[in-house]
Amino acid sequence: MKTILITGASSGIGRNTAIYLLNKGFKVVAAARSLEKMNDLKKLGCITVHMDVSSSDSIKEAFTQIQTEVETIDILINNAGYTQNGFLEELPIDKLRYQFEVNVFGLLNVTQMVLPMMRQQKKGLIINIGSAGGDFTSAGSSAYASSKHALESITDGLRQEVSHFGIDVVIIKPGGVETDFIHNSSPLFPDPIPNSPYLKMRENFLRTLNSILDSKNSSFPILKPSEVTDAIYSNILKPRTRVRVGRTAKMIPLIKLILSDKAFDKMIMTQLGLLK
């Protein structure tokens, strides 16, 4: 029985994947900041671990517990993520730094903890949950998109560095997914700077933010978490390198090849209602 560690497992894609893989016969270690939110996962048979990926101490403590529960980690799913929205002039550096602490440095820290186990057994699989945002950036989401751009490079470099140890590295890139991920970020939108020139754009962005991932009202093709879980499972069975999930993730790179930067900017700004 293979053992899988999933970060960010208390909700959304992580939770859905934990349940799915548990039912497929895997031993699942579910990690998240809130143990309480994973009580149902524990009752189902998951090993639940408190882990705040933005804290090196929390990660070390989590792995101390993990090593008492399982002999090794065969598959790591780096799912924990966070989105900090806001316009760059108004975005405090500490908020931008935290964006990278979670989505980049936390992911790297967890990966570094797992790699020695995988090298020792001469096999393993690391699945990084990226985003279509790793291919393009829109106004108001530069912090999040830049962290996902960084993850693209990290995944490519890591894949080359560990392939000769028998370790596969995959990045899965969904388009918009209907979870609480975006809605949880709305209260964290930074305060406007004095006499902010972005007030109208902020108003339009927040209005779009509150509706864009609502599959009942959105004009965008919105994914269910289960669709991302299906892609994860397919790549456990047969790992690829880069997997785009959904029409948005598949079409954006093609559109960027056709349009100039300015034409692409105008298209995105228009679709997000930021030119109104």
PDB file of N, CA and C in Angstrom, residues 183-243:
ATOM      1  N   HIS A 183     -12.869  33.018  -2.344  1.00  0.00           N
ATOM      2  CA  HIS A 183     -13.743  33.750  -1.432  1.00  0.00           C
ATOM      3  C   HIS A 183     -13.060  33.994  -0.087  1.00  0.00           C
ATOM      4  N   ASN A 184     -12.215  33.074   0.357  1.00  0.00           N
ATOM      5  CA  ASN A 184     -11.491  33.251   1.610  1.00  0.00           C
ATOM      6  C   ASN A 184     -10.483  34.386   1.529  1.00  0.00           C
ATOM      7  N   SER A 185     -10.080  34.753   0.313  1.00  0.00           N
ATOM      8  CA  SER A 185      -9.076  35.797   0.154  1.00  0.00           C
ATOM      9  C   SER A 185      -9.681  37.193   0.131  1.00  0.00           C
ATOM     10  N   SER A 186     -10.970  37.307  -0.101  1.00  0.00           N
ATOM     11  CA  SER A 186     -11.596  38.622  -0.246  1.00  0.00           C
ATOM     12  C   SER A 186     -11.412  39.520   0.979  1.00  0.00           C
ATOM     13  N   PRO A 187     -11.591  39.003   2.209  1.00  0.00           N
ATOM     14  CA  PRO A 187     -11.404  39.874   3.369  1.00  0.00           C
ATOM     15  C   PRO A 187      -9.953  40.352   3.533  1.00  0.00           C
ATOM     16  N   LEU A 188      -9.010  39.694   2.861  1.00  0.00           N
ATOM     17  CA  LEU A 188      -7.596  40.044   3.007  1.00  0.00           C
ATOM     18  C   LEU A 188      -7.138  41.056   1.956  1.00  0.00           C
ATOM     19  N   PHE A 189      -8.069  41.536   1.135  1.00  0.00           N
ATOM     20  CA  PHE A 189      -7.716  42.535   0.136  1.00  0.00           C
ATOM     21  C   PHE A 189      -7.155  43.753   0.858  1.00  0.00           C
ATOM     22  N   PRO A 190      -5.996  44.267   0.446  1.00  0.00           N
ATOM     23  CA  PRO A 190      -5.349  45.352   1.205  1.00  0.00           C
ATOM     24  C   PRO A 190      -6.161  46.635   1.191  1.00  0.00           C
ATOM     25  N   ASP A 191      -5.987  47.421   2.240  1.00  0.00           N
ATOM     26  CA  ASP A 191      -6.646  48.721   2.295  1.00  0.00           C
ATOM     27  C   ASP A 191      -6.120  49.614   1.173  1.00  0.00           C
ATOM     28  N   PRO A 192      -6.964  50.500   0.651  1.00  0.00           N
ATOM     29  CA  PRO A 192      -6.497  51.399  -0.401  1.00  0.00           C
ATOM     30  C   PRO A 192      -5.485  52.405   0.138  1.00  0.00           C
ATOM     31  N   ILE A 193      -4.578  52.831  -0.711  1.00  0.00           N
ATOM     32  CA  ILE A 193      -3.666  53.898  -0.332  1.00  0.00           C
ATOM     33  C   ILE A 193      -4.444  55.209  -0.301  1.00  0.00           C
ATOM     34  N   PRO A 194      -3.946  56.231   0.395  1.00  0.00           N
ATOM     35  CA  PRO A 194      -4.664  57.514   0.453  1.00  0.00           C
ATOM     36  C   PRO A 194      -4.943  58.058  -0.950  1.00  0.00           C
ATOM     37  N   ASN A 195      -6.191  58.513  -1.146  1.00  0.00           N
ATOM     38  CA  ASN A 195      -6.610  59.056  -2.445  1.00  0.00           C
ATOM     39  C   ASN A 195      -6.319  58.068  -3.575  1.00  0.00           C
ATOM     40  N   SER A 196      -6.631  56.829  -3.318  1.00  0.00           N
ATOM     41  CA  SER A 196      -6.271  55.748  -4.250  1.00  0.00           C
ATOM     42  C   SER A 196      -6.801  55.982  -5.661  1.00  0.00           C
ATOM     43  N   PRO A 197      -5.928  55.876  -6.652  1.00  0.00           N
ATOM     44  CA  PRO A 197      -6.375  55.971  -8.046  1.00  0.00           C
ATOM     45  C   PRO A 197      -6.973  54.657  -8.547  1.00  0.00           C
ATOM     46  N   TYR A 198      -6.985  53.631  -7.674  1.00  0.00           N
ATOM     47  CA  TYR A 198      -7.444  52.305  -8.089  1.00  0.00           C
ATOM     48  C   TYR A 198      -8.855  51.993  -7.588  1.00  0.00           C
ATOM     49  N   LEU A 199      -9.563  52.996  -7.016  1.00  0.00           N
ATOM     50  CA  LEU A 199     -10.836  52.705  -6.355  1.00  0.00           C
ATOM     51  C   LEU A 199     -11.846  52.059  -7.289  1.00  0.00           C
ATOM     52  N   LYS A 200     -11.997  52.586  -8.494  1.00  0.00           N
ATOM     53  CA  LYS A 200     -12.962  52.013  -9.432  1.00  0.00           C
ATOM     54  C   LYS A 200     -12.530  50.619  -9.864  1.00  0.00           C
ATOM     55  N   MET A 201     -11.241  50.466 -10.106  1.00  0.00           N
ATOM     56  CA  MET A 201     -10.739  49.156 -10.509  1.00  0.00           C
ATOM     57  C   MET A 201     -10.897  48.145  -9.374  1.00  0.00           C
ATOM     58  N   ARG A 202     -10.683  48.592  -8.134  1.00  0.00           N
ATOM     59  CA  ARG A 202     -10.869  47.714  -6.967  1.00  0.00           C
ATOM     60  C   ARG A 202     -12.321  47.250  -6.894  1.00  0.00           C
ATOM     61  N   GLU A 203     -13.247  48.206  -7.090  1.00  0.00           N
ATOM     62  CA  GLU A 203     -14.670  47.880  -7.026  1.00  0.00           C
ATOM     63  C   GLU A 203     -15.031  46.833  -8.078  1.00  0.00           C
ATOM     64  N   ASN A 204     -14.552  47.026  -9.290  1.00  0.00           N
ATOM     65  CA  ASN A 204     -14.839  46.072 -10.365  1.00  0.00           C
ATOM     66  C   ASN A 204     -14.191  44.720 -10.098  1.00  0.00           C
ATOM     67  N   PHE A 205     -12.963  44.745  -9.604  1.00  0.00           N
ATOM     68  CA  PHE A 205     -12.243  43.500  -9.342  1.00  0.00           C
ATOM     69  C   PHE A 205     -12.943  42.681  -8.261  1.00  0.00           C
ATOM     70  N   LEU A 206     -13.317  43.337  -7.159  1.00  0.00           N
ATOM     71  CA  LEU A 206     -13.965  42.617  -6.066  1.00  0.00           C
ATOM     72  C   LEU A 206     -15.325  42.073  -6.487  1.00  0.00           C
ATOM     73  N   ARG A 207     -16.043  42.822  -7.306  1.00  0.00           N
ATOM     74  CA  ARG A 207     -17.332  42.329  -7.804  1.00  0.00           C
ATOM     75  C   ARG A 207     -17.124  41.079  -8.668  1.00  0.00           C
ATOM     76  N   THR A 208     -16.124  41.134  -9.520  1.00  0.00           N
ATOM     77  CA  THR A 208     -15.809  39.978 -10.363  1.00  0.00           C
ATOM     78  C   THR A 208     -15.360  38.803  -9.510  1.00  0.00           C
ATOM     79  N   LEU A 209     -14.546  39.096  -8.493  1.00  0.00           N
ATOM     80  CA  LEU A 209     -14.013  38.058  -7.613  1.00  0.00           C
ATOM     81  C   LEU A 209     -15.126  37.281  -6.928  1.00  0.00           C
ATOM     82  N   ASN A 210     -16.180  37.978  -6.560  1.00  0.00           N
ATOM     83  CA  ASN A 210     -17.278  37.346  -5.827  1.00  0.00           C
ATOM     84  C   ASN A 210     -18.196  36.510  -6.708  1.00  0.00           C
ATOM     85  N   SER A 211     -18.041  36.636  -8.032  1.00  0.00           N
ATOM     86  CA  SER A 211     -18.946  35.899  -8.926  1.00  0.00           C
ATOM     87  C   SER A 211     -18.219  34.954  -9.882  1.00  0.00           C
ATOM     88  N   ILE A 212     -16.931  35.173 -10.090  1.00  0.00           N
ATOM     89  CA  ILE A 212     -16.252  34.470 -11.176  1.00  0.00           C
ATOM     90  C   ILE A 212     -16.175  32.963 -10.957  1.00  0.00           C
ATOM     91  N   LEU A 213     -16.083  32.534  -9.693  1.00  0.00           N
ATOM     92  CA  LEU A 213     -15.985  31.099  -9.442  1.00  0.00           C
ATOM     93  C   LEU A 213     -17.295  30.494  -8.947  1.00  0.00           C
ATOM     94  N   ASP A 214     -18.379  31.197  -9.210  1.00  0.00           N
ATOM     95  CA  ASP A 214     -19.709  30.662  -8.936  1.00  0.00           C
ATOM     96  C   ASP A 214     -20.229  30.057 -10.232  1.00  0.00           C
ATOM     97  N   SER A 215     -20.215  28.739 -10.309  1.00  0.00           N
ATOM     98  CA  SER A 215     -20.542  28.066 -11.571  1.00  0.00           C
ATOM     99  C   SER A 215     -21.954  28.373 -12.062  1.00  0.00           C
ATOM    100  N   LYS A 216     -22.838  28.808 -11.171  1.00  0.00           N
ATOM    101  CA  LYS A 216     -24.214  29.098 -11.568  1.00  0.00           C
ATOM    102  C   LYS A 216     -24.320  30.443 -12.295  1.00  0.00           C
ATOM    103  N   ASN A 217     -23.372  31.343 -12.015  1.00  0.00           N
ATOM    104  CA  ASN A 217     -23.468  32.689 -12.577  1.00  0.00           C
ATOM    105  C   ASN A 217     -22.298  33.072 -13.460  1.00  0.00           C
ATOM    106  N   SER A 218     -21.205  32.341 -13.382  1.00  0.00           N
ATOM    107  CA  SER A 218     -19.988  32.753 -14.065  1.00  0.00           C
ATOM    108  C   SER A 218     -20.072  32.510 -15.568  1.00  0.00           C
ATOM    109  N   SER A 219     -19.471  33.443 -16.312  1.00  0.00           N
ATOM    110  CA  SER A 219     -19.359  33.268 -17.764  1.00  0.00           C
ATOM    111  C   SER A 219     -18.101  32.486 -18.121  1.00  0.00           C
ATOM    112  N   PHE A 220     -17.280  32.173 -17.124  1.00  0.00           N
ATOM    113  CA  PHE A 220     -16.063  31.406 -17.335  1.00  0.00           C
ATOM    114  C   PHE A 220     -16.346  29.920 -17.106  1.00  0.00           C
ATOM    115  N   PRO A 221     -15.596  29.048 -17.786  1.00  0.00           N
ATOM    116  CA  PRO A 221     -15.754  27.608 -17.534  1.00  0.00           C
ATOM    117  C   PRO A 221     -15.141  27.238 -16.191  1.00  0.00           C
ATOM    118  N   ILE A 222     -15.980  26.872 -15.236  1.00  0.00           N
ATOM    119  CA  ILE A 222     -15.535  26.620 -13.874  1.00  0.00           C
ATOM    120  C   ILE A 222     -15.466  25.118 -13.608  1.00  0.00           C
ATOM    121  N   LEU A 223     -14.373  24.697 -13.003  1.00  0.00           N
ATOM    122  CA  LEU A 223     -14.143  23.285 -12.699  1.00  0.00           C
ATOM    123  C   LEU A 223     -14.683  22.921 -11.326  1.00  0.00           C
ATOM    124  N   LYS A 224     -15.044  21.667 -11.163  1.00  0.00           N
ATOM    125  CA  LYS A 224     -15.334  21.106  -9.855  1.00  0.00           C
ATOM    126  C   LYS A 224     -14.034  20.518  -9.283  1.00  0.00           C
ATOM    127  N   PRO A 225     -13.868  20.502  -7.956  1.00  0.00           N
ATOM    128  CA  PRO A 225     -12.660  19.904  -7.382  1.00  0.00           C
ATOM    129  C   PRO A 225     -12.419  18.467  -7.853  1.00  0.00           C
ATOM    130  N   SER A 226     -13.508  17.742  -8.099  1.00  0.00           N
ATOM    131  CA  SER A 226     -13.383  16.344  -8.525  1.00  0.00           C
ATOM    132  C   SER A 226     -12.657  16.219  -9.863  1.00  0.00           C
ATOM    133  N   GLU A 227     -12.776  17.236 -10.723  1.00  0.00           N
ATOM    134  CA  GLU A 227     -12.097  17.188 -12.016  1.00  0.00           C
ATOM    135  C   GLU A 227     -10.587  17.280 -11.835  1.00  0.00           C
ATOM    136  N   VAL A 228     -10.157  18.043 -10.842  1.00  0.00           N
ATOM    137  CA  VAL A 228      -8.723  18.133 -10.547  1.00  0.00           C
ATOM    138  C   VAL A 228      -8.258  16.834  -9.882  1.00  0.00           C
ATOM    139  N   THR A 229      -9.088  16.297  -9.009  1.00  0.00           N
ATOM    140  CA  THR A 229      -8.766  15.015  -8.379  1.00  0.00           C
ATOM    141  C   THR A 229      -8.591  13.920  -9.427  1.00  0.00           C
ATOM    142  N   ASP A 230      -9.445  13.908 -10.431  1.00  0.00           N
ATOM    143  CA  ASP A 230      -9.322  12.919 -11.510  1.00  0.00           C
ATOM    144  C   ASP A 230      -7.966  13.040 -12.212  1.00  0.00           C
ATOM    145  N   ALA A 231      -7.527  14.287 -12.445  1.00  0.00           N
ATOM    146  CA  ALA A 231      -6.226  14.501 -13.086  1.00  0.00           C
ATOM    147  C   ALA A 231      -5.087  14.039 -12.182  1.00  0.00           C
ATOM    148  N   ILE A 232      -5.232  14.275 -10.889  1.00  0.00           N
ATOM    149  CA  ILE A 232      -4.212  13.815  -9.934  1.00  0.00           C
ATOM    150  C   ILE A 232      -4.107  12.296  -9.973  1.00  0.00           C
ATOM    151  N   TYR A 233      -5.255  11.621  -9.913  1.00  0.00           N
ATOM    152  CA  TYR A 233      -5.243  10.156  -9.901  1.00  0.00           C
ATOM    153  C   TYR A 233      -4.669   9.594 -11.204  1.00  0.00           C
ATOM    154  N   SER A 234      -5.030  10.191 -12.336  1.00  0.00           N
ATOM    155  CA  SER A 234      -4.497   9.739 -13.628  1.00  0.00           C
ATOM    156  C   SER A 234      -2.974   9.825 -13.653  1.00  0.00           C
ATOM    157  N   ASN A 235      -2.436  10.854 -13.006  1.00  0.00           N
ATOM    158  CA  ASN A 235      -0.992  11.033 -13.018  1.00  0.00           C
ATOM    159  C   ASN A 235      -0.281  10.242 -11.931  1.00  0.00           C
ATOM    160  N   ILE A 236      -1.026   9.744 -10.982  1.00  0.00           N
ATOM    161  CA  ILE A 236      -0.461   8.752 -10.067  1.00  0.00           C
ATOM    162  C   ILE A 236      -0.271   7.432 -10.824  1.00  0.00           C
ATOM    163  N   LEU A 237      -1.261   7.103 -11.645  1.00  0.00           N
ATOM    164  CA  LEU A 237      -1.182   5.859 -12.419  1.00  0.00           C
ATOM    165  C   LEU A 237      -0.140   5.957 -13.530  1.00  0.00           C
ATOM    166  N   LYS A 238      -0.064   7.123 -14.178  1.00  0.00           N
ATOM    167  CA  LYS A 238       0.872   7.313 -15.290  1.00  0.00           C
ATOM    168  C   LYS A 238       1.331   8.772 -15.309  1.00  0.00           C
ATOM    169  N   PRO A 239       2.425   9.063 -14.607  1.00  0.00           N
ATOM    170  CA  PRO A 239       2.872  10.457 -14.486  1.00  0.00           C
ATOM    171  C   PRO A 239       3.256  11.080 -15.824  1.00  0.00           C
ATOM    172  N   ARG A 240       2.798  12.303 -16.024  1.00  0.00           N
ATOM    173  CA  ARG A 240       3.237  13.128 -17.142  1.00  0.00           C
ATOM    174  C   ARG A 240       4.119  14.232 -16.560  1.00  0.00           C
ATOM    175  N   THR A 241       4.289  15.330 -17.254  1.00  0.00           N
ATOM    176  CA  THR A 241       5.107  16.402 -16.703  1.00  0.00           C
ATOM    177  C   THR A 241       4.277  17.643 -16.385  1.00  0.00           C
ATOM    178  N   ARG A 242       3.461  18.064 -17.323  1.00  0.00           N
ATOM    179  CA  ARG A 242       2.654  19.279 -17.175  1.00  0.00           C
ATOM    180  C   ARG A 242       1.248  18.990 -17.677  1.00  0.00           C
ATOM    181  N   VAL A 243       0.265  19.144 -16.786  1.00  0.00           N
ATOM    182  CA  VAL A 243      -1.106  18.751 -17.109  1.00  0.00           C
ATOM    183  C   VAL A 243      -2.034  19.936 -16.909  1.00  0.00           C
TER     184      VAL A 243
END
